[in-house]
Amino acid sequence: MKTNANQHETCPVVYQPVLFIIGTFAVAWCCAWFMPGTDYHAHTALFIFLDFMENASPLFCALLLLRRHLTKNRFFHRFFLGTPDSKYSCIIVIMLFMAQFLNFYLFQAEDAAFSVQSFALTFIGQFLLGGGLEEAGWRGYLLPCFCRKQSYLLSSVLVSVIWVLWHLPYFFIPGSMQAGENFLFYAITGMITGFILTAIWLLTKSILLCMLFHSWQNTIVMTVQADMSDVRFMLMFLLLGVFSVLICIDRQKKRPFSSHT
């Protein structure tokens, strides 16, 4: 009986990607539909709530679909904190964080001004209410789901494509990060960012670190204001993407996918 109980607690997660995608898109796009018509100054609480629900829809859908596993075998702990691949994994992840920041900081626009206070406050907001919340769904649920049957690189591409398409309504919300941005350029940067986030997940299996990096990147984009037309900036960004792809290839060669759940 004891053996059967242990087997029951360690049973693999049965992923439902179609249900996750439908639920995430439905919640996010419904919120996005109401947001442009909501006066932020007149209905601040409602606008913040809609924005929060939009950003958190992948998180809520993932937790809802994983609800049977959250209390089993320290699943919740391992899901967010992960287990580093090696003692060097955390060092590599820190390097990715710092390289992303330095790329923006070193190639700032001429009239840009950097404020540590503004950066810190924006980062906290992004982590608690903004883009960081998405990662529990994209890299926490959908990526390991695809990785069970596909390679790491293909899985990363699939998640990134869905992730980029999920952001489409943001292009029509005044004041959002994507408003007025070129969609093709956004899609390319989204794919590269997807590889970086996949590399972080493969190195640590930590959704928390993916959430922190997503919040970190959003904060950098919002507060550092790099000159993205600078060839050196784009070259550095591409190099980060290539480095992340190499990490994915290396992990693929070392062993087949082993679910962290």
Coordinates of C-alpha atoms in Angstrom, one line a residue:
M1 CA 0.0 0.0 0.0
K2 CA 2.8 2.4 0.8
T3 CA 4.5 1.7 -2.6
N4 CA 1.2 2.4 -4.4
A5 CA 0.7 5.6 -2.5
N6 CA 4.2 6.8 -3.5
Q7 CA 3.6 5.9 -7.1
H8 CA 0.4 7.9 -7.0
E9 CA 2.1 11.0 -5.6
T10 CA 4.9 10.9 -8.2
C11 CA 2.7 10.1 -11.2
P12 CA 3.4 12.4 -14.2
V13 CA 1.3 15.4 -15.0
V14 CA -1.4 14.9 -17.7
Y15 CA -1.1 18.1 -19.7
Q16 CA -4.0 19.6 -21.5
P17 CA -2.4 22.2 -23.9
V18 CA -5.5 22.9 -26.0
L19 CA -7.6 23.7 -22.9
F20 CA -4.7 25.8 -21.5
I21 CA -4.4 27.8 -24.7
I22 CA -8.1 28.4 -25.1
G23 CA -8.5 29.4 -21.4
T24 CA -5.5 31.8 -21.5
F25 CA -6.5 33.5 -24.7
A26 CA -10.2 33.8 -23.7
V27 CA -9.4 35.5 -20.4
A28 CA -6.7 37.7 -21.7
W29 CA -8.5 38.8 -24.9
C30 CA -11.8 39.5 -23.0
C31 CA -9.9 41.8 -20.6
A32 CA -8.1 43.5 -23.5
W33 CA -11.5 44.1 -25.2
F34 CA -12.8 46.0 -22.1
M35 CA -9.6 47.9 -21.3
P36 CA -9.5 50.5 -24.1
G37 CA -13.0 51.6 -23.2
T38 CA -12.2 51.9 -19.5
D39 CA -11.1 55.3 -18.3
Y40 CA -8.0 54.8 -16.1
H41 CA -8.5 58.0 -14.1
A42 CA -12.3 57.5 -13.6
H43 CA -12.1 53.7 -12.9
T44 CA -8.5 53.1 -11.8
A45 CA -9.3 50.0 -9.7
L46 CA -11.2 48.4 -12.6
F47 CA -8.5 49.1 -15.1
I48 CA -5.8 47.7 -12.8
F49 CA -7.9 44.6 -12.2
L50 CA -8.4 44.0 -15.9
D51 CA -4.7 44.5 -16.6
F52 CA -3.8 42.1 -13.8
M53 CA -6.2 39.4 -15.0
E54 CA -4.9 39.8 -18.5
N55 CA -1.3 39.3 -17.4
A56 CA -2.1 36.6 -14.9
S57 CA -4.3 34.5 -17.2
P58 CA -1.5 32.0 -18.0
L59 CA -0.7 31.7 -14.3
F60 CA -4.3 31.1 -13.3
C61 CA -5.0 28.6 -16.1
A62 CA -1.8 26.7 -15.3
L63 CA -2.6 26.4 -11.6
L64 CA -6.1 25.4 -12.3
L65 CA -5.0 22.6 -14.6
L66 CA -2.3 21.5 -12.1
R67 CA -4.5 21.8 -9.0
R68 CA -4.5 18.0 -8.4
H69 CA -0.7 18.0 -8.2
L70 CA 0.0 21.2 -6.2
T71 CA -0.1 19.5 -2.8
K72 CA 1.7 16.2 -3.8
N73 CA 5.3 15.4 -3.3
R74 CA 6.4 19.0 -2.8
F75 CA 5.2 19.7 -6.4
F76 CA 4.5 23.4 -5.7
H77 CA 7.9 23.9 -4.2
R78 CA 9.7 22.3 -7.1
F79 CA 7.5 24.0 -9.7
F80 CA 8.5 27.5 -8.6
L81 CA 12.0 27.0 -7.1
G82 CA 13.2 24.3 -9.4
T83 CA 16.3 22.2 -9.2
P84 CA 19.5 23.7 -10.8
D85 CA 21.1 21.5 -13.5
S86 CA 24.6 22.0 -12.0
K87 CA 26.4 24.3 -9.7
Y88 CA 27.3 26.5 -12.7
S89 CA 23.7 26.8 -13.8
C90 CA 22.8 29.7 -11.5
I91 CA 26.0 31.5 -12.6
I92 CA 25.0 31.2 -16.2
V93 CA 21.5 32.5 -15.4
I94 CA 23.0 35.5 -13.5
M95 CA 25.1 36.2 -16.6
L96 CA 22.0 36.3 -18.8
F97 CA 20.3 38.7 -16.4
M98 CA 23.4 41.0 -16.4
A99 CA 24.0 40.8 -20.1
Q100 CA 20.5 41.8 -20.9
F101 CA 20.7 44.8 -18.7
L102 CA 24.2 45.9 -19.9
N103 CA 23.1 45.6 -23.5
F104 CA 20.3 48.2 -22.9
Y105 CA 22.4 50.3 -20.5
L106 CA 25.5 50.6 -22.7
F107 CA 23.5 51.5 -25.8
Q108 CA 21.0 54.0 -24.4
A109 CA 19.4 56.6 -26.5
E110 CA 21.2 60.0 -26.3
D111 CA 18.4 61.7 -24.4
A112 CA 17.7 58.7 -22.1
A113 CA 18.0 59.1 -18.3
F114 CA 18.3 56.1 -16.0
S115 CA 16.9 56.1 -12.4
V116 CA 17.6 53.3 -10.0
Q117 CA 14.5 54.2 -8.0
S118 CA 12.3 54.1 -11.1
F119 CA 13.9 50.8 -12.2
A120 CA 13.3 49.2 -8.8
L121 CA 9.6 50.3 -8.5
T122 CA 8.9 49.2 -12.1
F123 CA 10.5 45.8 -11.5
I124 CA 8.4 45.2 -8.4
G125 CA 5.2 46.2 -10.3
Q126 CA 6.1 43.9 -13.2
F127 CA 6.8 41.0 -10.9
L128 CA 3.6 41.4 -8.8
L129 CA 1.2 42.6 -11.4
G130 CA 2.8 42.5 -14.8
G131 CA 4.5 40.3 -17.4
G132 CA 6.3 38.2 -14.9
L133 CA 3.1 36.4 -13.9
E134 CA 2.8 34.9 -17.4
E135 CA 5.8 32.6 -17.0
A136 CA 4.0 30.1 -14.7
G137 CA 1.9 29.3 -17.8
W138 CA 4.3 29.6 -20.7
R139 CA 7.4 28.1 -19.3
G140 CA 5.8 26.4 -16.4
Y141 CA 3.0 24.6 -18.2
L142 CA 3.1 24.8 -22.0
L143 CA 6.9 24.4 -22.5
P144 CA 7.3 21.1 -20.5
C145 CA 4.1 19.9 -22.2
F146 CA 5.6 20.3 -25.6
C147 CA 9.0 19.1 -24.5
R148 CA 7.6 15.7 -23.7
K149 CA 7.2 14.9 -27.4
Q150 CA 9.3 17.6 -29.2
S151 CA 12.9 18.8 -29.0
Y152 CA 13.8 21.7 -26.7
L153 CA 14.3 24.1 -29.6
L154 CA 11.1 23.2 -31.4
S155 CA 9.2 23.4 -28.1
S156 CA 10.6 26.8 -27.5
V157 CA 9.6 28.0 -30.9
L158 CA 6.1 26.7 -30.5
V159 CA 5.6 28.4 -27.1
S160 CA 7.1 31.7 -28.4
V161 CA 4.8 31.8 -31.4
I162 CA 1.7 31.2 -29.2
W163 CA 3.1 33.7 -26.7
V164 CA 3.6 36.4 -29.4
L165 CA 0.1 35.8 -30.8
W166 CA -1.4 36.0 -27.3
H167 CA 0.0 39.6 -27.1
L168 CA -1.9 40.8 -30.2
P169 CA -4.6 42.8 -28.3
Y170 CA -1.8 44.8 -26.5
F171 CA -1.0 46.5 -29.9
F172 CA -4.5 48.1 -29.7
I173 CA -4.4 49.2 -26.1
P174 CA -3.2 52.8 -25.7
G175 CA -0.3 53.1 -23.3
S176 CA 0.7 49.4 -23.4
M177 CA 4.3 48.4 -24.1
Q178 CA 3.3 47.0 -27.6
A179 CA 1.2 50.0 -28.7
G180 CA 2.5 51.4 -31.9
E181 CA 5.3 48.8 -32.1
N182 CA 6.2 47.0 -35.3
F183 CA 4.7 43.5 -35.0
L184 CA 7.3 41.7 -37.1
F185 CA 10.1 43.2 -35.0
Y186 CA 8.2 42.3 -31.8
A187 CA 7.8 38.7 -33.0
I188 CA 11.5 38.4 -33.7
T189 CA 12.5 39.8 -30.3
G190 CA 9.9 37.5 -28.7
M191 CA 11.4 34.5 -30.3
I192 CA 14.9 35.4 -29.1
T193 CA 13.5 36.1 -25.6
G194 CA 11.7 32.8 -25.7
F195 CA 15.0 31.0 -26.3
I196 CA 16.6 32.8 -23.3
L197 CA 13.7 31.9 -21.1
T198 CA 13.8 28.3 -22.3
A199 CA 17.5 28.2 -21.5
I200 CA 16.8 29.5 -17.9
W201 CA 14.2 26.8 -17.4
L202 CA 16.4 24.0 -18.7
L203 CA 19.3 25.1 -16.5
T204 CA 17.2 25.5 -13.3
K205 CA 13.7 24.1 -13.8
S206 CA 12.7 27.2 -11.8
I207 CA 9.6 29.1 -12.9
L208 CA 10.5 31.8 -10.3
L209 CA 13.7 32.6 -12.2
C210 CA 11.7 32.8 -15.4
M211 CA 9.2 35.1 -13.8
L212 CA 12.1 37.3 -12.5
F213 CA 13.8 37.4 -15.9
H214 CA 10.5 38.3 -17.7
S215 CA 9.9 41.1 -15.1
W216 CA 13.6 42.1 -15.5
Q217 CA 13.3 42.4 -19.2
N218 CA 10.1 44.3 -19.2
T219 CA 11.5 46.7 -16.6
I220 CA 14.6 47.3 -18.7
V221 CA 12.6 48.0 -21.8
M222 CA 10.4 50.5 -19.8
T223 CA 13.1 52.3 -18.0
V224 CA 16.5 52.1 -19.7
Q225 CA 15.4 53.0 -23.3
A226 CA 18.1 51.7 -25.5
D227 CA 18.7 52.8 -29.1
M228 CA 17.4 49.6 -30.8
S229 CA 18.5 50.9 -34.2
D230 CA 22.1 50.6 -33.0
V231 CA 23.7 47.7 -34.8
R232 CA 25.8 46.9 -31.7
F233 CA 22.6 46.6 -29.6
M234 CA 21.0 44.1 -32.0
L235 CA 24.2 42.1 -32.4
M236 CA 24.5 41.7 -28.6
F237 CA 20.8 40.7 -28.4
L238 CA 21.3 38.2 -31.2
L239 CA 24.4 36.8 -29.5
L240 CA 22.3 36.2 -26.3
G241 CA 19.8 34.4 -28.4
V242 CA 22.5 32.2 -30.0
F243 CA 24.0 31.5 -26.6
S244 CA 20.6 30.4 -25.3
V245 CA 20.0 28.2 -28.4
L246 CA 23.4 26.5 -27.7
I247 CA 22.3 25.8 -24.1
C248 CA 19.1 24.2 -25.4
I249 CA 21.2 22.0 -27.9
D250 CA 23.6 21.0 -25.1
R251 CA 20.8 20.0 -22.8
Q252 CA 19.2 18.0 -25.6
K253 CA 22.4 16.1 -26.3
K254 CA 23.0 15.3 -22.7
R255 CA 19.8 13.5 -22.0
P256 CA 16.2 13.2 -23.2
F257 CA 13.6 15.4 -21.5
S258 CA 12.9 14.4 -18.0
S259 CA 9.8 16.1 -16.5
H260 CA 10.4 18.1 -13.4
T261 CA 6.9 17.3 -12.3

